[in-house]
Amino acid sequence: MLTEKYRPLHFKDILGQKCIPQLERKAKEFKDSLEKNDKLKETLDSKEARKLYELKTHLLFYGPPGVGKTTTAKVLARYVFGKDWQSHYIEYNASDERGIKVVRELIKKNAQTAVKKIIFLSEADNMTPDAQGAMRRIMEVYEKNNTFILDANNPNGIIGAIKSRCADYFFMPVDDKSMLKIMVTILKKEEIDFSSDFDKEQLVELAKYFKGDVRGTLNKLEQCINFDTKKLEWVDLKDYIPIKGLMLMARDGQFQDAKTQLEIAFIDNKLRYQSIIEDFYKFVPEIYPDCLESQIILFRELPKVARDCEQLKYPIISLVGFLSWIWALNHTPK
């Protein structure tokens, strides 16, 4: 997959995010603190030591899916720990491991080890309030050896007691110019011919189409590359069925139409289920902008949809099931 093959390894490779210079400085502080930590503990009256201990140890990355939050966490770990970074980096999907039992038995167990490490929790805004409460305690007690990085699509889903312990960084949708540069760089490295005026026009359109979602853009680009002929074979973007539109159809009672169009997107247009689920996450707040309860219900259902898609022979069953949840919220008798 292009998204994995060309995942940035260094801060300078991450494009389109204004927070990166700040995070690079933060990474340097972390790295320096590891080198000085033991010595400074013995001299806590020094100004340097007080400055170190005043730093917020944990980080909160928030913003829409597909814009580089996970990538940045890995880049930070690589910067701080060097070539052995994977021995000091643990990643959890907090949607899958969202309950208080998992937090206490799994995350706490890893946090208790003496190894200095970064623990990354993706989709932490989907953790239950009780689990977040337990997580706050772990972050507080075991911060000596652990830096927690929490990823959230919606920062309002993180309890205040955790947010107060984190330095927060907003990841914005990637701008069109940066998106185009990312695609062109990949095409050159893959030796794909995009010299025609039509190819260039399509690349410009694709850079705009996913509204700043790098993952969605690269997944679509990969579908258009013929790796045998080293040429681009474009599917007209007008034929790409916007998932938001299907969600709106289901919400407004047109479930069968939405189901049919989703099947076309998945089976005929070969849209990956991962991309569809990312769009589900992205558009839930726009489908129910004034109903937080409906948003919470759908966000809690999405991790199950993702798990089922991985396990089922036909993932479309689970994707259609999610559309039925959207339909039922407006059309099930109270």
XYZ file of C-alpha atoms in Angstrom:
334
model
C 0.000 0.000 0.000
C 1.266 3.456 -0.915
C 0.181 4.857 2.445
C 2.545 2.503 4.273
C 5.337 2.411 1.720
C 5.634 6.206 1.715
C 4.743 6.975 5.311
C 7.063 9.861 6.378
C 10.008 8.898 8.577
C 11.151 12.379 9.630
C 9.489 15.650 10.648
C 10.713 17.389 7.470
C 8.766 14.863 5.375
C 5.381 15.705 6.954
C 3.662 18.263 4.743
C 0.685 20.523 5.316
C 0.698 20.682 9.143
C 1.516 23.939 10.922
C 2.044 22.165 14.253
C 5.077 20.182 13.068
C 7.767 22.776 14.023
C 6.323 22.915 17.552
C 6.275 19.141 17.778
C 9.845 18.876 16.564
C 10.885 21.225 19.387
C 8.848 19.120 21.820
C 10.586 15.972 20.562
C 13.954 17.614 21.180
C 12.861 18.459 24.730
C 11.833 14.831 25.272
C 15.124 13.560 23.919
C 17.119 15.992 26.051
C 15.075 15.088 29.130
C 15.885 11.395 28.681
C 19.587 12.192 28.653
C 19.431 14.511 31.669
C 16.617 12.966 33.680
C 18.567 10.913 36.229
C 21.033 13.679 36.988
C 18.339 16.339 37.298
C 16.306 14.300 39.766
C 19.148 14.718 42.251
C 19.165 18.511 41.828
C 15.514 19.493 41.736
C 16.338 22.937 43.061
C 18.111 23.828 39.802
C 16.298 26.079 37.317
C 16.884 23.571 34.544
C 15.285 20.797 36.577
C 12.245 22.897 37.423
C 11.856 23.804 33.760
C 12.004 20.119 32.818
C 9.372 19.124 35.342
C 7.091 21.976 34.270
C 6.886 20.515 30.765
C 3.630 18.762 29.941
C 4.735 15.199 29.444
C 1.764 13.881 27.453
C 0.387 14.959 24.083
C -3.059 15.160 22.487
C -3.250 15.083 18.683
C -6.687 16.015 17.369
C -8.167 16.536 13.936
C -9.920 14.620 11.134
C -8.838 11.126 10.022
C -6.096 10.653 7.461
C -4.080 13.830 8.104
C -0.962 12.415 9.794
C -1.584 11.994 13.526
C -0.395 8.373 13.751
C 2.482 9.077 11.375
C 3.637 12.006 13.507
C 3.590 9.872 16.668
C 5.876 7.337 14.970
C 8.152 10.082 13.638
C 8.424 11.521 17.153
C 9.306 8.105 18.593
C 11.937 7.574 15.900
C 13.430 11.019 16.645
C 13.578 10.463 20.395
C 14.757 6.834 20.503
C 16.651 6.491 17.224
C 17.080 3.214 15.359
C 15.759 1.197 18.329
C 12.519 3.235 18.440
C 10.175 0.270 17.914
C 11.305 -1.197 21.237
C 10.123 2.009 22.911
C 6.824 2.531 21.072
C 3.481 0.845 21.780
C 0.318 1.553 19.820
C -3.249 0.758 20.801
C -6.480 1.369 18.971
C -8.499 2.823 21.824
C -11.741 2.065 19.979
C -10.971 -1.651 20.098
C -9.493 -1.512 23.606
C -11.843 1.054 25.040
C -13.118 -0.578 28.234
C -11.833 -0.045 31.751
C -10.781 -3.712 32.097
C -8.433 -3.483 29.113
C -6.990 -0.195 30.364
C -6.237 -1.658 33.782
C -4.986 -5.051 32.639
C -3.194 -4.322 29.365
C -2.189 -0.671 29.154
C -1.314 -0.435 32.848
C 0.792 -3.597 32.611
C 2.891 -2.097 29.817
C 3.086 1.287 31.543
C 4.552 -0.346 34.671
C 7.692 -1.580 32.916
C 10.941 0.293 33.517
C 11.601 0.859 29.806
C 11.246 4.478 28.671
C 8.576 4.527 25.994
C 5.866 6.321 24.071
C 2.364 4.838 24.254
C 0.080 5.952 21.411
C -3.699 5.621 21.794
C -5.523 6.135 18.513
C -9.186 7.179 18.566
C -8.974 7.840 22.293
C -12.170 9.911 22.104
C -14.072 6.622 21.705
C -12.947 5.277 25.084
C -15.653 5.039 27.726
C -15.635 7.706 30.476
C -14.696 5.074 33.078
C -11.816 3.878 30.925
C -10.626 7.452 30.456
C -10.759 7.953 34.211
C -8.564 4.893 34.715
C -6.307 6.108 31.912
C -5.860 9.478 33.629
C -4.634 7.749 36.762
C -2.142 5.637 34.796
C -0.848 8.721 32.980
C -0.339 10.428 36.322
C 1.286 7.558 38.227
C 3.542 6.176 35.487
C 4.660 9.331 33.689
C 8.232 8.741 34.896
C 8.814 6.167 32.150
C 5.936 6.860 29.766
C 4.851 9.593 27.423
C 1.259 9.059 26.308
C 0.127 10.429 22.959
C -3.641 10.447 22.502
C -5.248 10.724 19.072
C -8.790 12.083 18.799
C -11.016 13.017 15.899
C -13.151 14.992 18.341
C -11.256 16.530 21.301
C -14.563 17.082 23.121
C -14.673 13.312 23.567
C -11.662 13.495 25.909
C -12.363 14.190 29.588
C -10.991 17.418 31.046
C -8.770 15.628 33.564
C -6.822 14.058 30.688
C -6.740 17.167 28.510
C -5.271 19.184 31.370
C -2.311 16.788 31.445
C -1.605 17.069 27.726
C -0.090 19.604 25.381
C -2.560 19.634 22.495
C -1.835 19.929 18.769
C -4.385 20.419 15.998
C -3.887 18.519 12.743
C -5.717 20.282 9.945
C -6.864 18.909 6.578
C -3.829 18.966 4.285
C -3.894 21.834 1.771
C -4.237 21.097 -1.963
C -0.690 22.231 -2.824
C 0.885 19.906 -0.261
C -1.395 17.053 -1.323
C -0.338 17.466 -4.952
C 3.326 17.488 -3.934
C 2.868 14.247 -1.974
C 1.274 12.504 -4.971
C 3.832 13.770 -7.492
C 6.710 12.651 -5.257
C 5.253 9.140 -5.009
C 4.559 8.877 -8.750
C 8.143 9.874 -9.535
C 9.555 7.303 -7.117
C 7.305 4.607 -8.598
C 8.345 5.735 -12.113
C 4.726 6.263 -13.151
C 4.157 8.325 -16.295
C 1.948 11.349 -15.587
C 3.248 13.593 -18.361
C -0.009 14.171 -20.238
C -2.058 17.291 -19.626
C -5.029 15.083 -18.727
C -3.039 13.263 -16.025
C -1.910 16.566 -14.552
C -5.463 17.932 -14.530
C -6.745 14.781 -12.833
C -4.037 14.972 -10.190
C -5.064 18.536 -9.399
C -8.688 17.414 -9.075
C -7.745 14.452 -6.900
C -5.703 16.727 -4.616
C -8.916 18.653 -3.903
C -11.383 15.791 -3.872
C -10.782 14.226 -0.454
C -10.621 17.599 1.289
C -7.276 17.167 3.001
C -7.409 13.425 3.757
C -4.003 12.081 2.684
C -4.915 8.454 3.320
C -8.098 8.646 1.262
C -6.286 10.476 -1.539
C -3.435 7.979 -1.757
C -5.793 5.013 -1.615
C -7.685 6.461 -4.589
C -4.437 7.243 -6.423
C -3.298 3.641 -5.940
C -6.507 2.400 -7.583
C -5.656 4.491 -10.650
C -2.082 3.209 -11.111
C -1.346 0.362 -13.482
C 1.916 -0.890 -12.027
C 2.529 -3.157 -15.042
C 2.346 -0.443 -17.703
C 3.593 2.308 -15.353
C 0.690 4.495 -16.443
C -2.337 6.089 -14.820
C -5.765 4.694 -15.675
C -8.203 7.211 -14.320
C -11.655 6.470 -13.040
C -13.645 9.661 -13.469
C -13.905 11.225 -10.027
C -17.511 12.057 -10.815
C -18.103 8.293 -10.669
C -16.743 8.166 -7.138
C -19.762 8.024 -4.860
C -19.370 10.398 -1.894
C -20.019 8.412 1.272
C -21.488 11.481 2.973
C -24.273 11.477 0.396
C -25.133 7.860 1.178
C -25.216 8.614 4.896
C -27.595 11.515 4.279
C -29.819 9.287 2.149
C -30.014 6.705 4.942
C -30.725 9.381 7.537
C -33.531 10.811 5.415
C -35.253 7.456 4.940
C -33.863 6.337 1.555
C -32.138 3.290 2.978
C -32.547 0.971 -0.040
C -31.131 3.597 -2.405
C -28.208 4.218 -0.061
C -27.595 0.462 0.236
C -27.560 0.017 -3.552
C -25.147 2.915 -4.071
C -22.839 1.647 -1.309
C -22.701 -1.777 -2.956
C -21.751 -0.094 -6.258
C -19.009 1.906 -4.521
C -17.588 -1.168 -2.796
C -18.057 -3.907 -5.402
C -17.975 -2.136 -8.783
C -15.749 0.857 -7.981
C -13.559 -1.290 -5.693
C -13.537 1.288 -2.912
C -11.693 -0.184 0.087
C -13.727 -0.778 3.232
C -11.045 1.062 5.249
C -11.661 4.213 3.189
C -15.429 3.892 3.623
C -15.074 3.545 7.404
C -12.764 6.576 7.503
C -15.466 8.552 5.699
C -18.070 7.272 8.161
C -15.948 8.642 11.023
C -15.384 11.911 9.206
C -19.009 12.642 8.351
C -20.941 11.465 11.429
C -20.757 14.958 13.023
C -22.040 16.510 9.788
C -24.916 14.040 9.467
C -26.162 14.821 12.989
C -24.651 18.259 13.742
C -27.184 19.125 16.448
C -27.573 15.745 18.117
C -24.602 14.699 20.241
C -26.459 11.586 21.423
C -26.779 10.286 17.844
C -23.102 11.021 17.182
C -22.061 9.066 20.283
C -24.211 6.076 19.295
C -22.689 5.950 15.810
C -19.109 6.522 16.989
C -19.512 3.641 19.440
C -20.776 1.361 16.662
C -17.951 2.108 14.195
C -15.180 0.080 15.942
C -17.448 -2.993 15.719
C -18.011 -2.287 12.024
C -14.234 -2.152 11.488
C -13.667 -5.430 13.363
C -16.452 -7.184 11.435
C -15.045 -5.956 8.110
C -11.701 -7.553 8.984
C -13.302 -10.858 9.983
C -16.170 -11.282 7.511
C -15.738 -12.798 4.053
C -18.053 -10.074 2.728
C -17.318 -6.738 4.508
C -20.161 -5.059 2.628
C -22.565 -6.727 5.095
C -21.120 -4.755 8.005
C -20.915 -1.504 5.980
C -24.582 -1.762 5.022
C -25.360 -2.551 8.652
C -23.899 0.810 9.656
C -26.171 2.593 7.173
C -29.095 0.791 8.833
C -27.996 2.281 12.184
C -28.126 5.757 10.633
C -31.566 5.025 9.214
C -32.864 3.593 12.499
C -31.913 6.667 14.532
C -34.496 8.705 12.616
C -37.059 6.090 11.683
C -37.433 3.650 14.575
C -40.603 4.347 16.623
C -39.768 5.870 20.008
